[in-house]
Coordinates of C-alpha atoms (C1' of nucleotides) in Angstrom, one line a residue:
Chain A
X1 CA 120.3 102.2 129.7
X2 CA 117.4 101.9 127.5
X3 CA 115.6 105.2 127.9
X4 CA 111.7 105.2 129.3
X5 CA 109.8 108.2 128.7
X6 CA 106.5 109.5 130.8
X7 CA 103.8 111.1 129.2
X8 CA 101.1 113.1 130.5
X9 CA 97.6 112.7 129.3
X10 CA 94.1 114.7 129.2
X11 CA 91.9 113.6 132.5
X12 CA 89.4 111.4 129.8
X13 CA 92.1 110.1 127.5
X14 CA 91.6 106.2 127.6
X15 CA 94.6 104.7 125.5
X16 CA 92.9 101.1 124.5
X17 CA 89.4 103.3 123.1
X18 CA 91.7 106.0 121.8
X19 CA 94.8 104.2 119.9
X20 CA 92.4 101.5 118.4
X21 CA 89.9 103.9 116.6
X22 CA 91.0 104.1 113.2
X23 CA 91.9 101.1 110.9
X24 CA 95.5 102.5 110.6
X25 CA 96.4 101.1 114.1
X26 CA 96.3 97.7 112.5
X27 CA 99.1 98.8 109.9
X28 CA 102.3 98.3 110.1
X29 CA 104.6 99.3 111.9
X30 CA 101.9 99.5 114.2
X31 CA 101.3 96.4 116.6
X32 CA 98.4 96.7 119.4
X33 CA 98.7 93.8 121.8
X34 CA 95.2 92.9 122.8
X35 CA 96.8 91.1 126.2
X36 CA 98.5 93.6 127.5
X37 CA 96.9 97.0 125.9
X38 CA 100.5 97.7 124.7
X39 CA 100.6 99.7 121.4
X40 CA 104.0 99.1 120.3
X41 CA 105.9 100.6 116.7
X42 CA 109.2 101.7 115.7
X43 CA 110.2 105.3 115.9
X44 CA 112.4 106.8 113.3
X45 CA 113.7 109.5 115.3
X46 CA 117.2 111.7 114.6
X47 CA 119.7 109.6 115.8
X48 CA 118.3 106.4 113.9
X49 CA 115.2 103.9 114.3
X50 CA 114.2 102.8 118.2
X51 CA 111.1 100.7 119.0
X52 CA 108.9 101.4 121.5
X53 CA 106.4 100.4 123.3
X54 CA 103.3 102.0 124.9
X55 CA 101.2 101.4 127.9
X56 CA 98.9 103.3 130.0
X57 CA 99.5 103.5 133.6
X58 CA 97.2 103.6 136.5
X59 CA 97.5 107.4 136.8
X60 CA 96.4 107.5 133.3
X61 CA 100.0 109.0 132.1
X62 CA 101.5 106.8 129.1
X63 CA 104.6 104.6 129.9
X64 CA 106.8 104.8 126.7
X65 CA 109.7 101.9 126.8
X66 CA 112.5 101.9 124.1
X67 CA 114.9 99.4 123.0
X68 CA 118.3 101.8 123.7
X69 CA 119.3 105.3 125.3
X70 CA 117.6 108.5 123.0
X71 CA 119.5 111.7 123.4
X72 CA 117.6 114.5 124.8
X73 CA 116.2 115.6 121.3
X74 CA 115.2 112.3 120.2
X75 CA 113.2 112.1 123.3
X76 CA 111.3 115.6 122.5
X77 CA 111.4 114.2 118.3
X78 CA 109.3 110.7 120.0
X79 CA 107.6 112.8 122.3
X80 CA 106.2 114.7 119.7
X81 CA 105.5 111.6 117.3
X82 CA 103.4 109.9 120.4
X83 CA 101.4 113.1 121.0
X84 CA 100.6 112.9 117.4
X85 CA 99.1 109.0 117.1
X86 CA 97.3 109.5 119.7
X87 CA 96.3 113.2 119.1
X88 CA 96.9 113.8 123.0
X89 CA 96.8 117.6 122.0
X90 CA 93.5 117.8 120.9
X91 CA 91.8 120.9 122.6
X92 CA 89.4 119.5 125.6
X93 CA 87.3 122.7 124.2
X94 CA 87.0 121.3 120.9
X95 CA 85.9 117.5 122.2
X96 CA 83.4 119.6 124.4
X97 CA 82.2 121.2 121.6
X98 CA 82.1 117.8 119.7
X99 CA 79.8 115.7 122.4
X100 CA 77.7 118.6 122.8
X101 CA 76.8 119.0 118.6
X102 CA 76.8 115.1 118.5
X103 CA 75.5 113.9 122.0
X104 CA 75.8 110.1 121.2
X105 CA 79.4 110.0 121.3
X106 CA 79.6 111.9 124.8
X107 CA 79.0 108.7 127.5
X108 CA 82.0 106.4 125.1
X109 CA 84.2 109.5 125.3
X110 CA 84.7 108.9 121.7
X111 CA 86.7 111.7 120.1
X112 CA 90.2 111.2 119.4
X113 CA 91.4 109.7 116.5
X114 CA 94.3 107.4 115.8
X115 CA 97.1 108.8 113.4
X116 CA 100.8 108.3 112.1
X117 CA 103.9 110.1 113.7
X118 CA 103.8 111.9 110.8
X119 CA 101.9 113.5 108.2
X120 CA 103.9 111.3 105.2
X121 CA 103.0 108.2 106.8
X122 CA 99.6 109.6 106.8
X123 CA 99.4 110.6 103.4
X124 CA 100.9 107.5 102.2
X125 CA 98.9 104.8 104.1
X126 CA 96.3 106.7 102.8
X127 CA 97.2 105.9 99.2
X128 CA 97.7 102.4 100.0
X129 CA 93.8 102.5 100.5
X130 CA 92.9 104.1 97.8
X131 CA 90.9 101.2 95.3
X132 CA 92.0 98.2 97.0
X133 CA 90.7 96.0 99.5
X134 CA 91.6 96.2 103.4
X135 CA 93.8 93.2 102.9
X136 CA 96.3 94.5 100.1
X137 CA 96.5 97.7 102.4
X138 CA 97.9 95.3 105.1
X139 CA 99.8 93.9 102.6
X140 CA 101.6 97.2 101.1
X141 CA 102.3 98.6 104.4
X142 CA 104.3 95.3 105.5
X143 CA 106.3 95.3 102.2
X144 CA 107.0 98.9 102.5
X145 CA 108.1 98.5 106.0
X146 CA 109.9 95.6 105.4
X147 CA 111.7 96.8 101.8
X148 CA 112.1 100.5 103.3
X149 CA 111.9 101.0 106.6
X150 CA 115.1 101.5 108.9
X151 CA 115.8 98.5 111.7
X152 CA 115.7 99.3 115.4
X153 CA 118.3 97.7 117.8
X154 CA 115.4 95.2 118.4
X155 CA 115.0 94.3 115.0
X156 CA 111.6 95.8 114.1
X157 CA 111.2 98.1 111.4
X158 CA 109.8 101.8 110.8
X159 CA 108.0 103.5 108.1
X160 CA 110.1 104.7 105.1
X161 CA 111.3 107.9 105.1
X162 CA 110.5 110.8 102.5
X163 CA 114.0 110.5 101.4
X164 CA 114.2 106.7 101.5
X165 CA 111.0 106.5 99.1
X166 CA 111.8 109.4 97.0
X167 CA 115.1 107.7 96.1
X168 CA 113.4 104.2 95.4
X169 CA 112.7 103.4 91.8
X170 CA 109.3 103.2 90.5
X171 CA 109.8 99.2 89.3
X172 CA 111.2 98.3 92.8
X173 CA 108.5 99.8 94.8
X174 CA 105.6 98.0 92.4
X175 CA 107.8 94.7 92.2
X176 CA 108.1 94.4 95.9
X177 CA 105.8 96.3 97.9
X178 CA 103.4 94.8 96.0
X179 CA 102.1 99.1 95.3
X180 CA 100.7 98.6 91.8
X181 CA 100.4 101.8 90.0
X182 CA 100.9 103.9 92.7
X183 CA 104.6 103.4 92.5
X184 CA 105.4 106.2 90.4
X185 CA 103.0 108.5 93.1
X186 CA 104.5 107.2 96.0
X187 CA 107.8 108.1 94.3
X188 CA 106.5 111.6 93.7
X189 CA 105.1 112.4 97.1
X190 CA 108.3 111.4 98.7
X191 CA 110.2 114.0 96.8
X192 CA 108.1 117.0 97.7
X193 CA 108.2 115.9 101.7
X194 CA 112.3 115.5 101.1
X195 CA 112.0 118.9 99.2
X196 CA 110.3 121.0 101.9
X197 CA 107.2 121.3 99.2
X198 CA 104.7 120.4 101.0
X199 CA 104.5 122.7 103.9
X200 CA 103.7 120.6 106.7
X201 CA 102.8 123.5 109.2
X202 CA 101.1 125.6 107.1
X203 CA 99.0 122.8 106.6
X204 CA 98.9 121.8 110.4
X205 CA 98.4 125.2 111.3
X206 CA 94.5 125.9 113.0
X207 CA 94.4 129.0 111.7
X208 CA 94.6 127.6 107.8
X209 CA 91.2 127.6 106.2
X210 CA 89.8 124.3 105.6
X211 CA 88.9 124.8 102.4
X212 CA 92.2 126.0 101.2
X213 CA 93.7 122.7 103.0
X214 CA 91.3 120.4 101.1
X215 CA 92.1 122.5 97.6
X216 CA 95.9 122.2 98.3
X217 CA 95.6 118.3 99.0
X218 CA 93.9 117.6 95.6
X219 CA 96.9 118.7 93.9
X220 CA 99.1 116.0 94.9
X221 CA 99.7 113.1 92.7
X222 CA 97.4 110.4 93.9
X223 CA 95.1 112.3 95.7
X224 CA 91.4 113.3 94.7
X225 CA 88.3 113.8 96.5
X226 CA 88.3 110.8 99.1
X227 CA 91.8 110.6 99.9
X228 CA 92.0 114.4 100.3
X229 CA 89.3 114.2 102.5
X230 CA 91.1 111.4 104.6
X231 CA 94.0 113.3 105.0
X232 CA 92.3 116.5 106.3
X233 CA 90.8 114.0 109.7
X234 CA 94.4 113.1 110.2
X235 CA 95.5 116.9 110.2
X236 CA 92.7 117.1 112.6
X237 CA 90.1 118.9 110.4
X238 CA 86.7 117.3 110.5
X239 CA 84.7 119.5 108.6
X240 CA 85.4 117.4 104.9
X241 CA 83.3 114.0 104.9
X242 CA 85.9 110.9 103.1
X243 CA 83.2 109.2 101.0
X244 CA 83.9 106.0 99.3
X245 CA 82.2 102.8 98.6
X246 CA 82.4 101.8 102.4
X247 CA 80.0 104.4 103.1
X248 CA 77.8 103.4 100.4
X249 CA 77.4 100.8 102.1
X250 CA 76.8 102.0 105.4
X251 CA 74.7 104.8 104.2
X252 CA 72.2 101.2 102.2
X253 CA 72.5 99.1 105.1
X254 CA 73.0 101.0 108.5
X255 CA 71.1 104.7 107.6
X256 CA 68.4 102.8 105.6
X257 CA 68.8 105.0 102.4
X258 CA 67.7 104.1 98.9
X259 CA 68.9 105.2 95.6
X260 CA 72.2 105.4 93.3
X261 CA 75.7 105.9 94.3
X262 CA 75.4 109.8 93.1
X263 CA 72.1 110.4 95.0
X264 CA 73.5 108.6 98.0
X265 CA 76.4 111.1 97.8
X266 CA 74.1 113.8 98.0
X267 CA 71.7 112.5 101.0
X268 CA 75.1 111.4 102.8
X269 CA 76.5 115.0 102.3
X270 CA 73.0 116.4 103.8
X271 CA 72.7 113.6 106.2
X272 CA 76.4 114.5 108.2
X273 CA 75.6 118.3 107.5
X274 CA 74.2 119.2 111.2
X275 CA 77.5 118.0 112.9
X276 CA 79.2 121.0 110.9
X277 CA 82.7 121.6 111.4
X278 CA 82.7 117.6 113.5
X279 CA 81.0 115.8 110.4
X280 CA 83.5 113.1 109.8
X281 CA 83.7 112.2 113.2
X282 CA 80.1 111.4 113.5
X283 CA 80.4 109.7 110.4
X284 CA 83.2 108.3 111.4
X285 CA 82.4 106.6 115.1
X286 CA 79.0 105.3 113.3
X287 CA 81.0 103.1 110.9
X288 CA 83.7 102.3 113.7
X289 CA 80.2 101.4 116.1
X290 CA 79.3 99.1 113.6
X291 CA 82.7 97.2 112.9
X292 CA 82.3 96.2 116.3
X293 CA 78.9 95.5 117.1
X294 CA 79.7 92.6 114.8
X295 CA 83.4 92.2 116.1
X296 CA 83.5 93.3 119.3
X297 CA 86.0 95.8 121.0
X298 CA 88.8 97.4 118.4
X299 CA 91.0 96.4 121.5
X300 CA 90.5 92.9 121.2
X301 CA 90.5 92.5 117.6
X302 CA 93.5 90.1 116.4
X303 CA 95.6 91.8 113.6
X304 CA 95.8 88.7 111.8
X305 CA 92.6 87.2 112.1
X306 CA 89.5 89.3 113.0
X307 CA 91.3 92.4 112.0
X308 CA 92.5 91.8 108.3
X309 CA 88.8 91.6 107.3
X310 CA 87.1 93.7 109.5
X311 CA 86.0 96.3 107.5
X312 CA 81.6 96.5 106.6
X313 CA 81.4 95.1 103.3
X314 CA 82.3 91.7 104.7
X315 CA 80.8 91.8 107.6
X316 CA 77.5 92.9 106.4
X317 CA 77.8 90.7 104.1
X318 CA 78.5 86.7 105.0
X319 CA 81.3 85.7 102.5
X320 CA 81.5 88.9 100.6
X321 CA 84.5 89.3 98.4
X322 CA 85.7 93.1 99.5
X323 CA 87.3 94.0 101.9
Chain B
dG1 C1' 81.2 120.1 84.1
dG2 C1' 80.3 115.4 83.3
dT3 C1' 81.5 110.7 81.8
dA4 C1' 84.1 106.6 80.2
dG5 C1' 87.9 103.8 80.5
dA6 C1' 92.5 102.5 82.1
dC7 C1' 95.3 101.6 85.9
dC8 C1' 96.9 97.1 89.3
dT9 C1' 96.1 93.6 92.8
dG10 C1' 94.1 89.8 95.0
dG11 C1' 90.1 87.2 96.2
dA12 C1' 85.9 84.8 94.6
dC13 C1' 84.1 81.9 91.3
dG14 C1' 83.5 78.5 87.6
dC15 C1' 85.3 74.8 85.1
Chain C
dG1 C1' 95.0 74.2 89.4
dC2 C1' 93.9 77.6 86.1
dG3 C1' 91.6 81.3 83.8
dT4 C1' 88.2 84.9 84.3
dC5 C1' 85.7 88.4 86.6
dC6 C1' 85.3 92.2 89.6
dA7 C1' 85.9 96.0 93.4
dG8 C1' 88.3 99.9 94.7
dG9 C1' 89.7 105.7 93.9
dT10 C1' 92.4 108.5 90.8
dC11 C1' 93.7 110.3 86.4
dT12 C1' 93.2 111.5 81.6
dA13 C1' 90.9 112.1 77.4
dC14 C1' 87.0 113.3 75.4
dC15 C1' 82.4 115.4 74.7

DNA sequence: GGTAGACCTGGACGC
DNA sequence: GCGTCCAGGTCTACC
């Protein structure tokens, strides 16, 4: 019998605002059904690849339903993985202390943010939107799914695995995932996930300094500034700011600034430096508040329509060419 | 420490 | 329909 799992959630956990409030809930081997408010995926768990799908129930807890029976350590192993994407262990002391440094975000509840199972998938889907447009993210993820990713008894497909990717060759990965030059980085991250080099808790661990997170992240292959600083919101670290072109942008249009890309930098830096240790979330929910005053709802956005070009660039501008 | 150019893809544009 | 141009972040070479 297909196993169904119950999970419980914070009092002000709200699963349509909280799964659909970063872009990477659009990716696949994520699928949010607008209809229903089902966020479905499949899980690679122990005993193989089982899809699931997520609703929220009138009690608030999460319903998780899966396509076959998961021993009792594949339901802790999804447990844990659901827990994650939605970051349903974020301390109700820290959101406190979030609302009460930035007030505005405090009546939406706005506070969690949407993540992988896993830190690879993370740190991969991050690369896959490192200089390209929103589209050719869709795009890589699919392919990597589709080329890599392990089938559930459903038919769906999950994210690669470190060991799947680090054994893939370079040409292969370019040639059908579509990855460009990342290939040979993909490749290389793999490996040192497979070989235990990258030290997962260490770097999920509270009491780690920030700075020596941020410092250890630049090191990877494929990994500088922004994408480093990307990767330090999905381990839960807000302090670092993840400033690309997109908040250029925002900072021209929506903050009203003037001046060149390096000065913008700089006022951007000074402008988020108040919310302290919270920066990128206020950043963050600013840029997500503007998506969808033009777009309405993250929760009703369509994955293939609205949602492939829903990032600012286009929006702000009618017919603009970047996603 | 700062800067320029290459890397690759896909969409926009001009013809 | 085809060719060209360009945006996007990281990496390397060079000053």
């Amino acid at each position: 019998m297909p196993t169904t799992l119950s999970i419980t959630t914070p009092d002000d956990f709200v699963l349509a605002r909280d799964a659909c409030s970063y872009g990477y809930f659009l990716l696949e081997p994520n699928h949010w059904d607008p209809q229903t408010r089902t966020l479905g995926r499949v899980l690679t768990l122990g005993g193989g690849s089982a899809s699931a799908r997520i609703d929220q129930r009138r009690d608030g807890r999460l319903r998780a339903r899966f396509d076959r029976t998961l021993s009792r350590a594949e339901q802790a192993e999804a447990r844990d993985g659901i827990v994650r994407m939605l970051s349903l262990d974020a301390p109700a002391s820290d959101l406190a202390e979030f609302h009460r440094v930035d007030p505005r975000w405090g009546p939406s509840g706005r506070g969690r943010l949407f993540r992988s199972p896993t830190l690879f998938e993370d740190v991969i889907k991050t690369v896959t939107s490192c200089n390209v447009a929103w589209p050719s993210t869709i795009t890589m993820n699919r392919r990597l799914c589709e080329v890599y990713g392990a089938r559930s008894v459903a038919g769906g497909r999950g994210f690669p695995t470190p060991a799947k990717l680090a054994r893939a060759r370079p040409e292969t990965l370019r040639a059908r995932c579509r990855v460009g030059y990342r290939d040979a980085r993909i490749v290389a991250l793999a490996g040192l996930f497979r070989r235990g080099a990258i030290d997962v808790a260490w770097l999920e661990d509270p009491a780690t300094d920030d700075d020596e997170v941020f410092a250890f992240l630049k090191t990877l292959p494929g990994i500088g500034p922004y994408a480093a600083g990307n990767i330090m919101q999905l381990l839960g670290r807000y302090s670092r700011l993840a400033l690309d072109s997109e908040s250029l942008r925002h900072a021209r249009s929506v903050l009203g600034m003037e001046g060149t890309d390096a000065a913008l930098m700089k006022r951007l830096a000074a402008h988020y430096e108040p919310f302290g240790r919270h920066r990128f979330r206020s950043y963050w929910f600013e840029l997500w508040d503007f998506y969808e005053s033009k777009r309405g709802p993250a929760h009703t956005w369509d994955k293939h329509t609205t949602a492939a070009t829903f990032t600012a660039a286009q929006l702000a501008e009618p017919g603009g060419r970047r996603g």
